[in-house]
Coordinates of N, CA and C in Angstrom, one line a residue:
M1 N 0.2 13.3 7.9 CA 1.3 12.8 8.8 C 2.6 13.0 8.1
T2 N 3.6 13.6 8.8 CA 4.9 13.7 8.3 C 5.9 13.0 9.2
D3 N 7.2 12.9 8.9 CA 8.1 12.3 9.8 C 8.3 13.1 11.1
D4 N 7.8 14.4 11.1 CA 7.9 15.2 12.3 C 7.0 14.7 13.4
N5 N 6.0 13.9 13.0 CA 5.0 13.3 14.0 C 5.6 12.2 14.8
F6 N 6.7 11.6 14.4 CA 7.2 10.4 15.0 C 8.3 10.7 15.9
D7 N 8.3 10.1 17.1 CA 9.3 10.3 18.1 C 10.5 9.3 17.9
F8 N 11.5 9.7 17.1 CA 12.5 8.8 16.8 C 13.5 8.5 18.0
S9 N 13.4 9.4 19.0 CA 14.2 9.1 20.2 C 13.8 7.9 20.9
D10 N 12.5 7.5 20.8 CA 12.0 6.3 21.4 C 12.3 5.1 20.5
T11 N 13.6 4.7 20.4 CA 14.0 3.7 19.4 C 13.3 2.3 19.6
D12 N 13.0 2.0 20.9 CA 12.4 0.7 21.1 C 11.0 0.7 20.5
N13 N 10.2 1.8 20.7 CA 8.9 1.8 20.1 C 8.9 1.8 18.6
V14 N 9.9 2.5 18.0 CA 10.0 2.5 16.5 C 10.3 1.1 16.0
K15 N 11.2 0.4 16.7 CA 11.6 -0.9 16.3 C 10.4 -1.9 16.4
R16 N 9.6 -1.7 17.5 CA 8.4 -2.6 17.7 C 7.5 -2.4 16.5
K17 N 7.2 -1.1 16.1 CA 6.3 -0.8 15.1 C 6.8 -1.4 13.7
I18 N 8.0 -1.2 13.5 CA 8.6 -1.7 12.2 C 8.5 -3.2 12.2
S19 N 8.8 -3.8 13.3 CA 8.8 -5.3 13.3 C 7.3 -5.8 13.1
W20 N 6.4 -5.1 13.7 CA 5.0 -5.5 13.6 C 4.5 -5.4 12.2
I21 N 4.8 -4.3 11.5 CA 4.4 -4.2 10.1 C 5.1 -5.2 9.2
F22 N 6.4 -5.3 9.3 CA 7.1 -6.1 8.3 C 6.9 -7.6 8.5
K23 N 6.8 -8.0 9.7 CA 6.6 -9.4 10.0 C 5.2 -9.9 9.5
S24 N 4.2 -9.1 9.6 CA 2.9 -9.5 9.2 C 2.5 -9.2 7.8
S25 N 3.1 -8.2 7.2 CA 2.7 -7.9 5.8 C 3.8 -8.1 4.8
N26 N 5.0 -7.7 5.0 CA 6.0 -7.9 4.0 C 6.3 -9.3 3.7
T27 N 6.4 -10.1 4.7 CA 6.7 -11.5 4.5 C 5.7 -12.2 3.7
F28 N 4.4 -12.0 4.0 CA 3.3 -12.5 3.3 C 3.2 -12.0 1.9
F29 N 3.5 -10.7 1.7 CA 3.4 -10.1 0.4 C 4.6 -10.6 -0.5
S30 N 5.7 -10.8 0.1 CA 6.9 -11.3 -0.7 C 6.5 -12.7 -1.1
F31 N 5.8 -13.5 -0.3 CA 5.4 -14.9 -0.7 C 4.5 -14.8 -1.9
L32 N 3.5 -13.9 -1.8 CA 2.6 -13.8 -3.0 C 3.3 -13.5 -4.3
T33 N 4.2 -12.5 -4.2 CA 4.9 -12.1 -5.4 C 5.8 -13.2 -6.0
E34 N 6.3 -14.0 -5.1 CA 7.2 -15.2 -5.5 C 6.3 -16.3 -6.2
M35 N 5.1 -16.4 -5.6 CA 4.2 -17.5 -6.1 C 3.5 -17.2 -7.4
L36 N 3.2 -15.9 -7.6 CA 2.5 -15.5 -8.8 C 3.1 -15.9 -10.1
P37 N 4.5 -15.6 -10.3 CA 5.1 -16.0 -11.5 C 5.0 -17.5 -11.9
N38 N 4.8 -18.3 -10.9 CA 4.7 -19.7 -11.2 C 3.2 -20.2 -11.4
S39 N 2.3 -19.2 -11.5 CA 0.9 -19.5 -11.8 C 0.3 -20.5 -10.8
I40 N 0.7 -20.4 -9.5 CA 0.1 -21.3 -8.5 C -1.2 -20.7 -8.0
D41 N -2.2 -21.6 -7.9 CA -3.5 -21.2 -7.4 C -3.5 -21.1 -5.9
F42 N -3.4 -19.9 -5.4 CA -3.4 -19.8 -3.9 C -4.6 -19.1 -3.4
S43 N -5.7 -19.2 -4.2 CA -6.9 -18.5 -3.9 C -7.5 -18.9 -2.5
E44 N -7.2 -20.1 -2.1 CA -7.7 -20.5 -0.8 C -6.6 -20.5 0.3
M45 N -5.5 -19.8 0.0 CA -4.4 -19.9 0.9 C -4.7 -19.3 2.3
K46 N -5.4 -18.2 2.3 CA -5.8 -17.5 3.5 C -7.2 -17.1 3.6
Q47 N -7.9 -17.5 4.6 CA -9.3 -17.1 4.8 C -9.4 -15.6 5.2
F48 N -10.4 -14.9 4.7 CA -10.7 -13.6 5.1 C -11.1 -13.5 6.5
S49 N -10.4 -12.8 7.4 CA -10.7 -12.8 8.8 C -10.9 -11.3 9.3
P50 N -12.1 -10.8 9.2 CA -12.3 -9.4 9.5 C -12.3 -9.1 11.0
Q51 N -11.9 -7.8 11.3 CA -11.9 -7.3 12.6 C -12.0 -5.8 12.5
K52 N -12.4 -5.1 13.6 CA -12.5 -3.7 13.5 C -11.1 -3.0 13.5
I53 N -10.9 -2.1 12.6 CA -9.6 -1.5 12.3 C -9.8 0.0 12.4
D54 N -8.9 0.7 13.1 CA -8.8 2.1 13.1 C -7.8 2.5 11.9
L55 N -8.4 3.0 10.9 CA -7.6 3.2 9.7 C -6.4 4.2 9.9
S56 N -6.7 5.3 10.6 CA -5.7 6.3 10.8 C -4.5 5.7 11.6
D57 N -4.8 4.8 12.6 CA -3.7 4.2 13.3 C -2.9 3.2 12.5
L58 N -3.6 2.5 11.6 CA -3.0 1.5 10.7 C -2.0 2.2 9.8
V59 N -2.5 3.3 9.2 CA -1.7 4.1 8.2 C -0.5 4.7 8.9
S60 N -0.7 5.1 10.2 CA 0.4 5.7 10.9 C 1.5 4.7 11.1
D61 N 1.1 3.5 11.5 CA 2.1 2.4 11.7 C 2.8 2.0 10.4
I62 N 2.1 2.0 9.3 CA 2.8 1.8 8.0 C 3.8 2.8 7.7
C63 N 3.4 4.1 7.9 CA 4.3 5.2 7.6 C 5.6 5.1 8.5
V64 N 5.4 4.7 9.7 CA 6.6 4.5 10.6 C 7.5 3.5 10.0
A65 N 6.9 2.4 9.5 CA 7.7 1.3 8.9 C 8.4 1.7 7.7
Q66 N 7.8 2.7 6.9 CA 8.4 3.1 5.6 C 9.2 4.3 5.7
I67 N 9.2 5.0 6.9 CA 9.8 6.3 7.0 C 11.3 6.3 6.7
M68 N 12.1 5.3 7.1 CA 13.5 5.3 6.9 C 13.8 5.1 5.4
V69 N 13.0 4.4 4.7 CA 13.2 4.3 3.2 C 12.9 5.6 2.5
A70 N 11.8 6.3 3.0 CA 11.4 7.6 2.4 C 12.5 8.6 2.7
K71 N 13.1 8.5 3.9 CA 14.2 9.5 4.2 C 15.4 9.5 3.3
K72 N 15.6 8.3 2.7 CA 16.8 8.2 1.8 C 16.6 9.1 0.6
K73 N 15.3 9.4 0.2 CA 15.1 10.3 -0.9 C 14.5 11.6 -0.4
N74 N 14.5 11.8 0.9 CA 13.9 13.0 1.5 C 12.4 13.2 1.0
I75 N 11.7 12.0 1.0 CA 10.3 12.0 0.6 C 9.4 12.2 1.9
N76 N 8.4 13.1 1.8 CA 7.5 13.3 2.9 C 6.3 12.4 2.7
L77 N 6.0 11.7 3.8 CA 4.8 10.9 3.8 C 3.7 11.6 4.5
S78 N 2.6 11.9 3.8 CA 1.5 12.8 4.4 C 0.2 12.0 4.4
S79 N -0.4 11.9 5.5 CA -1.7 11.3 5.7 C -2.8 12.3 5.9
L80 N -3.9 12.3 5.1 CA -5.0 13.2 5.3 C -6.2 12.4 5.8
I81 N -6.0 11.2 6.4 CA -7.0 10.3 6.8 C -7.5 10.8 8.2
D82 N -8.9 10.9 8.3 CA -9.5 11.4 9.5 C -9.3 10.3 10.6
K83 N -9.2 10.8 11.8 CA -9.0 10.0 13.0 C -10.2 9.0 13.3
D84 N -11.4 9.4 12.8 CA -12.6 8.6 13.2 C -13.0 7.6 12.2
I85 N -12.2 7.3 11.2 CA -12.6 6.3 10.2 C -12.2 4.9 10.7
E86 N -13.3 4.1 10.7 CA -13.1 2.7 11.1 C -13.6 1.8 9.9
V87 N -12.9 0.6 9.8 CA -13.3 -0.3 8.8 C -13.3 -1.7 9.4
Y88 N -14.2 -2.5 9.0 CA -14.3 -3.9 9.5 C -13.8 -4.8 8.4
S89 N -12.5 -5.2 8.4 CA -11.9 -5.9 7.3 C -10.7 -6.8 7.9
D90 N -10.0 -7.4 7.0 CA -8.9 -8.3 7.4 C -7.6 -7.4 7.6
I91 N -7.2 -7.2 8.8 CA -6.0 -6.3 9.0 C -4.8 -6.8 8.4
F92 N -4.6 -8.1 8.3 CA -3.4 -8.7 7.7 C -3.3 -8.3 6.2
M93 N -4.5 -8.4 5.5 CA -4.5 -8.1 4.1 C -4.5 -6.6 3.9
L94 N -5.2 -5.8 4.7 CA -5.3 -4.4 4.5 C -3.9 -3.7 4.7
K95 N -3.1 -4.2 5.7 CA -1.8 -3.7 5.9 C -0.9 -4.0 4.7
S96 N -1.0 -5.2 4.1 CA -0.2 -5.6 3.0 C -0.5 -4.7 1.8
I97 N -1.8 -4.5 1.6 CA -2.3 -3.6 0.4 C -1.7 -2.2 0.5
I98 N -1.9 -1.6 1.6 CA -1.5 -0.2 1.8 C 0.0 -0.1 1.8
N99 N 0.7 -1.0 2.5 CA 2.1 -1.0 2.6 C 2.8 -1.1 1.2
N100 N 2.2 -2.0 0.4 CA 2.8 -2.1 -1.0 C 2.6 -0.9 -1.8
L101 N 1.4 -0.3 -1.7 CA 1.1 0.9 -2.5 C 2.0 2.1 -2.1
V102 N 2.2 2.2 -0.7 CA 3.2 3.2 -0.3 C 4.6 3.0 -0.7
S103 N 5.0 1.7 -0.6 CA 6.3 1.3 -1.1 C 6.5 1.6 -2.5
N104 N 5.5 1.3 -3.4 CA 5.6 1.7 -4.8 C 5.7 3.2 -5.0
A105 N 4.9 3.9 -4.3 CA 4.9 5.4 -4.4 C 6.3 6.0 -4.1
I106 N 6.9 5.5 -3.0 CA 8.3 5.9 -2.7 C 9.3 5.5 -3.7
K107 N 9.2 4.3 -4.2 CA 10.1 3.7 -5.2 C 10.1 4.6 -6.5
F108 N 9.0 5.0 -6.9 CA 8.9 5.8 -8.2 C 8.8 7.3 -8.0
S109 N 9.0 7.8 -6.8 CA 9.1 9.2 -6.5 C 10.5 9.8 -6.7
H110 N 10.5 11.0 -7.1 CA 11.8 11.7 -7.1 C 12.2 12.2 -5.7
E111 N 13.5 12.5 -5.6 CA 13.9 13.1 -4.3 C 13.2 14.3 -4.0
N112 N 12.9 14.6 -2.7 CA 12.2 15.7 -2.2 C 10.7 15.7 -2.6
G113 N 10.2 14.6 -2.9 CA 8.8 14.5 -3.3 C 7.9 14.2 -2.1
T114 N 6.6 14.1 -2.4 CA 5.6 13.8 -1.4 C 4.7 12.7 -1.8
V115 N 4.4 11.8 -0.8 CA 3.4 10.8 -1.0 C 2.2 11.1 -0.1
V116 N 1.0 11.1 -0.7 CA -0.2 11.5 0.1 C -1.1 10.4 0.2
L117 N -1.6 10.0 1.4 CA -2.6 9.0 1.6 C -3.9 9.7 2.0
N118 N -5.0 9.2 1.5 CA -6.3 9.8 1.8 C -7.3 8.7 1.8
A119 N -8.5 9.0 2.5 CA -9.6 8.1 2.5 C -10.9 8.8 2.7
V120 N -11.9 8.3 1.9 CA -13.2 8.9 2.0 C -14.2 7.8 2.2
V121 N -15.2 8.0 3.0 CA -16.3 7.0 3.2 C -17.6 7.5 2.7
S122 N -18.2 6.6 1.9 CA -19.5 6.9 1.3 C -20.4 5.7 1.2
D123 N -21.6 5.7 1.7 CA -22.5 4.5 1.6 C -21.8 3.2 2.0
N124 N -21.2 3.2 3.1 CA -20.5 2.0 3.7 C -19.4 1.5 2.8
I125 N -18.9 2.3 1.9 CA -17.7 2.0 1.1 C -16.6 2.9 1.4
I126 N -15.4 2.4 1.6 CA -14.3 3.3 1.9 C -13.4 3.3 0.7
F127 N -13.0 4.5 0.3 CA -12.2 4.8 -0.9 C -10.8 5.3 -0.4
I128 N -9.8 4.5 -0.6 CA -8.4 4.8 -0.1 C -7.5 5.0 -1.3
S129 N -6.7 6.1 -1.2 CA -5.8 6.4 -2.3 C -4.4 6.7 -1.8
V130 N -3.4 6.4 -2.6 CA -2.0 6.7 -2.4 C -1.5 7.5 -3.6
K131 N -1.1 8.7 -3.5 CA -0.8 9.6 -4.6 C 0.7 10.0 -4.5
D132 N 1.4 9.9 -5.7 CA 2.8 10.4 -5.7 C 2.9 11.3 -6.9
C133 N 4.0 12.1 -7.0 CA 4.3 13.0 -8.1 C 5.6 12.5 -8.8
G134 N 5.7 11.2 -8.9 CA 6.9 10.6 -9.5 C 6.9 10.5 -11.0
I135 N 7.5 9.4 -11.4 CA 7.8 9.2 -12.9 C 6.6 8.8 -13.7
G136 N 5.6 8.3 -13.0 CA 4.3 7.9 -13.7 C 4.5 6.7 -14.6
M137 N 3.5 6.4 -15.4 CA 3.5 5.3 -16.4 C 2.8 5.7 -17.6
S138 N 3.2 5.1 -18.7 CA 2.5 5.3 -20.0 C 1.1 4.6 -19.9
D139 N 0.2 5.0 -20.8 CA -1.1 4.4 -20.9 C -1.0 2.9 -21.2
D140 N 0.0 2.5 -22.0 CA 0.1 1.1 -22.3 C 0.5 0.3 -21.1
I141 N 1.5 0.7 -20.4 CA 1.9 0.0 -19.1 C 0.7 0.0 -18.1
C142 N 0.1 1.1 -18.0 CA -1.0 1.3 -17.0 C -2.1 0.3 -17.3
S143 N -2.4 0.0 -18.6 CA -3.5 -0.8 -18.9 C -3.2 -2.3 -18.7
K144 N -1.9 -2.6 -18.5 CA -1.5 -4.0 -18.3 C -0.9 -4.3 -16.9
I145 N -1.0 -3.3 -16.0 CA -0.3 -3.4 -14.8 C -0.8 -4.5 -13.9
F146 N -2.1 -4.9 -14.1 CA -2.7 -6.0 -13.2 C -2.7 -7.4 -13.9
D147 N -2.1 -7.4 -15.1 CA -2.1 -8.7 -15.9 C -0.9 -9.6 -15.5
S148 N -1.2 -10.7 -14.9 CA -0.1 -11.6 -14.4 C 0.6 -12.2 -15.6
E149 N 0.0 -12.2 -16.8 CA 0.7 -12.8 -18.0 C 1.7 -11.8 -18.6
F150 N 1.6 -10.5 -18.1 CA 2.5 -9.5 -18.7 C 3.3 -8.9 -17.6
T151 N 4.5 -9.4 -17.4 CA 5.3 -9.0 -16.3 C 5.9 -7.6 -16.6
I152 N 5.7 -6.6 -15.7 CA 6.2 -5.3 -15.8 C 7.1 -5.0 -14.6
S153 N 8.4 -5.1 -14.8 CA 9.4 -4.8 -13.7 C 10.2 -3.6 -14.1
R154 N 9.9 -2.5 -13.3 CA 10.6 -1.2 -13.6 C 11.5 -0.9 -12.4
D155 N 12.6 -0.3 -12.7 CA 13.5 0.2 -11.7 C 12.9 1.5 -11.1
G156 N 13.1 1.7 -9.8 CA 12.7 2.9 -9.1 C 13.7 4.1 -9.5
T157 N 13.4 5.2 -9.0 CA 14.2 6.4 -9.3 C 15.6 6.3 -8.8
N158 N 15.8 5.5 -7.8 CA 17.2 5.2 -7.3 C 17.7 3.9 -7.6
G159 N 17.1 3.3 -8.7 CA 17.5 2.0 -9.1 C 17.0 0.8 -8.4
E160 N 15.9 1.0 -7.5 CA 15.3 0.0 -6.8 C 14.7 -1.1 -7.7
K161 N 14.9 -2.4 -7.3 CA 14.4 -3.5 -8.2 C 13.1 -4.0 -7.7
G162 N 12.4 -4.7 -8.5 CA 11.1 -5.3 -8.2 C 10.9 -6.6 -9.0
T163 N 9.8 -7.3 -8.7 CA 9.5 -8.6 -9.4 C 8.6 -8.3 -10.6
G164 N 7.8 -7.2 -10.5 CA 6.9 -6.9 -11.6 C 5.5 -7.5 -11.2
F165 N 5.4 -8.2 -10.1 CA 4.1 -8.8 -9.7 C 3.5 -8.2 -8.5
G166 N 4.0 -7.1 -8.0 CA 3.5 -6.5 -6.7 C 2.1 -6.0 -6.8
L167 N 1.7 -5.4 -7.9 CA 0.3 -4.9 -8.0 C -0.6 -6.0 -8.4
V168 N -0.2 -7.1 -9.0 CA -1.0 -8.2 -9.2 C -1.4 -8.9 -7.9
A169 N -0.4 -9.0 -7.0 CA -0.7 -9.5 -5.7 C -1.6 -8.6 -4.9
T170 N -1.4 -7.3 -5.0 CA -2.2 -6.3 -4.4 C -3.7 -6.4 -4.8
K171 N -3.9 -6.5 -6.1 CA -5.2 -6.7 -6.6 C -5.9 -7.9 -6.0
F172 N -5.2 -9.0 -5.9 CA -5.7 -10.2 -5.3 C -6.2 -10.0 -3.9
L173 N -5.4 -9.3 -3.1 CA -5.7 -9.0 -1.7 C -6.9 -8.1 -1.6
V174 N -7.0 -7.1 -2.5 CA -8.1 -6.2 -2.5 C -9.4 -6.9 -2.8
E175 N -9.3 -7.8 -3.7 CA -10.5 -8.6 -4.1 C -10.9 -9.5 -3.0
K176 N -9.9 -10.1 -2.3 CA -10.2 -10.9 -1.1 C -11.0 -10.1 0.0
C177 N -10.7 -8.8 0.0 CA -11.4 -8.0 1.0 C -12.7 -7.5 0.4
G178 N -13.1 -7.9 -0.7 CA -14.4 -7.6 -1.3 C -14.4 -6.2 -2.1
G179 N -13.2 -5.8 -2.5 CA -13.1 -4.5 -3.1 C -12.6 -4.5 -4.6
S180 N -12.2 -3.4 -5.0 CA -11.6 -3.2 -6.4 C -10.5 -2.2 -6.3
I181 N -9.6 -2.2 -7.3 CA -8.4 -1.3 -7.3 C -8.3 -0.7 -8.7
D182 N -7.8 0.5 -8.7 CA -7.6 1.2 -10.0 C -6.3 2.1 -9.9
I183 N -5.7 2.2 -11.0 CA -4.5 3.0 -11.2 C -4.7 4.1 -12.2
E184 N -4.4 5.3 -11.8 CA -4.4 6.5 -12.7 C -3.0 7.0 -12.8
S185 N -2.5 7.2 -13.9 CA -1.1 7.7 -14.0 C -0.8 8.5 -15.3
I186 N 0.0 9.5 -15.1 CA 0.5 10.3 -16.2 C 2.0 10.3 -16.3
K187 N 2.5 9.8 -17.4 CA 4.0 9.6 -17.5 C 4.7 11.0 -17.2
G188 N 5.6 10.9 -16.3 CA 6.4 12.1 -16.0 C 5.8 13.0 -14.9
K189 N 4.6 12.7 -14.5 CA 3.9 13.5 -13.5 C 3.4 12.8 -12.3
G190 N 3.3 11.5 -12.3 CA 2.9 10.8 -11.1 C 1.8 9.8 -11.3
T191 N 1.5 9.1 -10.1 CA 0.5 8.0 -10.1 C -0.4 8.1 -8.9
T192 N -1.7 7.8 -9.1 CA -2.6 7.7 -8.0 C -3.1 6.2 -8.0
A193 N -2.8 5.5 -7.0 CA -3.4 4.1 -6.8 C -4.5 4.2 -5.8
S194 N -5.7 3.8 -6.2 CA -6.8 3.8 -5.3 C -7.6 2.5 -5.3
F195 N -8.1 2.2 -4.1 CA -9.0 1.0 -4.0 C -10.1 1.3 -3.1
T196 N -11.2 0.5 -3.3 CA -12.4 0.6 -2.5 C -12.6 -0.8 -1.8
I197 N -13.0 -0.7 -0.6 CA -13.5 -1.9 0.2 C -14.7 -1.6 1.0
P198 N -15.5 -2.6 1.3 CA -16.7 -2.3 2.2 C -16.2 -1.9 3.6
C199 N -16.9 -1.0 4.2 CA -16.6 -0.7 5.6 C -16.9 -1.8 6.6
H200 N -18.2 -2.3 6.4 CA -18.7 -3.4 7.2 C -18.3 -3.2 8.7
I201 N -18.7 -2.0 9.2 CA -18.5 -1.7 10.6 C -19.2 -2.7 11.5
E202 N -18.5 -3.3 12.4 CA -19.1 -4.3 13.3 C -20.1 -3.7 14.3
P203 N -21.3 -4.2 14.4 CA -22.3 -3.7 15.4 C -21.7 -3.8 16.8
D204 N -22.1 -2.8 17.6 CA -21.7 -2.8 19.0 C -22.5 -3.8 19.8

């Protein structure tokens, strides 16, 4: 998916999609990143509430919400996710996970770059990845990226700021969904953030 797939002339529709994404995911995610530095135990803060989700539609909505930020750097958001992939999970958490990974990819990408989202299903497990060709990370930073005791706050390529706890919160949400997350990165060449969660397709 690229920005050419979106009808920006329908401003009301674009505004609705942006509002839907950011009200339900960014507010919650911001709350998590604010709470983590204070070491507050919020493990029971929200119950896992699964429902059937069309992954392609979900990613499309997230890309619509992020497209204006991406345009500031002329970054192309590309989705290779098949239309027929469904997952039975918590939509609130899944939106927050993917939205943060896409946001990070844009933040650390160079101008005129590309962020690619992909998904593969195998044995009732879905593997979702977000890849960029940005500034990447050293092995040392990459090994500590999920450690809440080791705050890593890096500026983006346009000076964007962060708390340093975004990926810690993302890991928490992935685990609430019954999955795991991994980061592969090469300094100066880019990063691939990937996570797995059970499909758990709801019986008809």
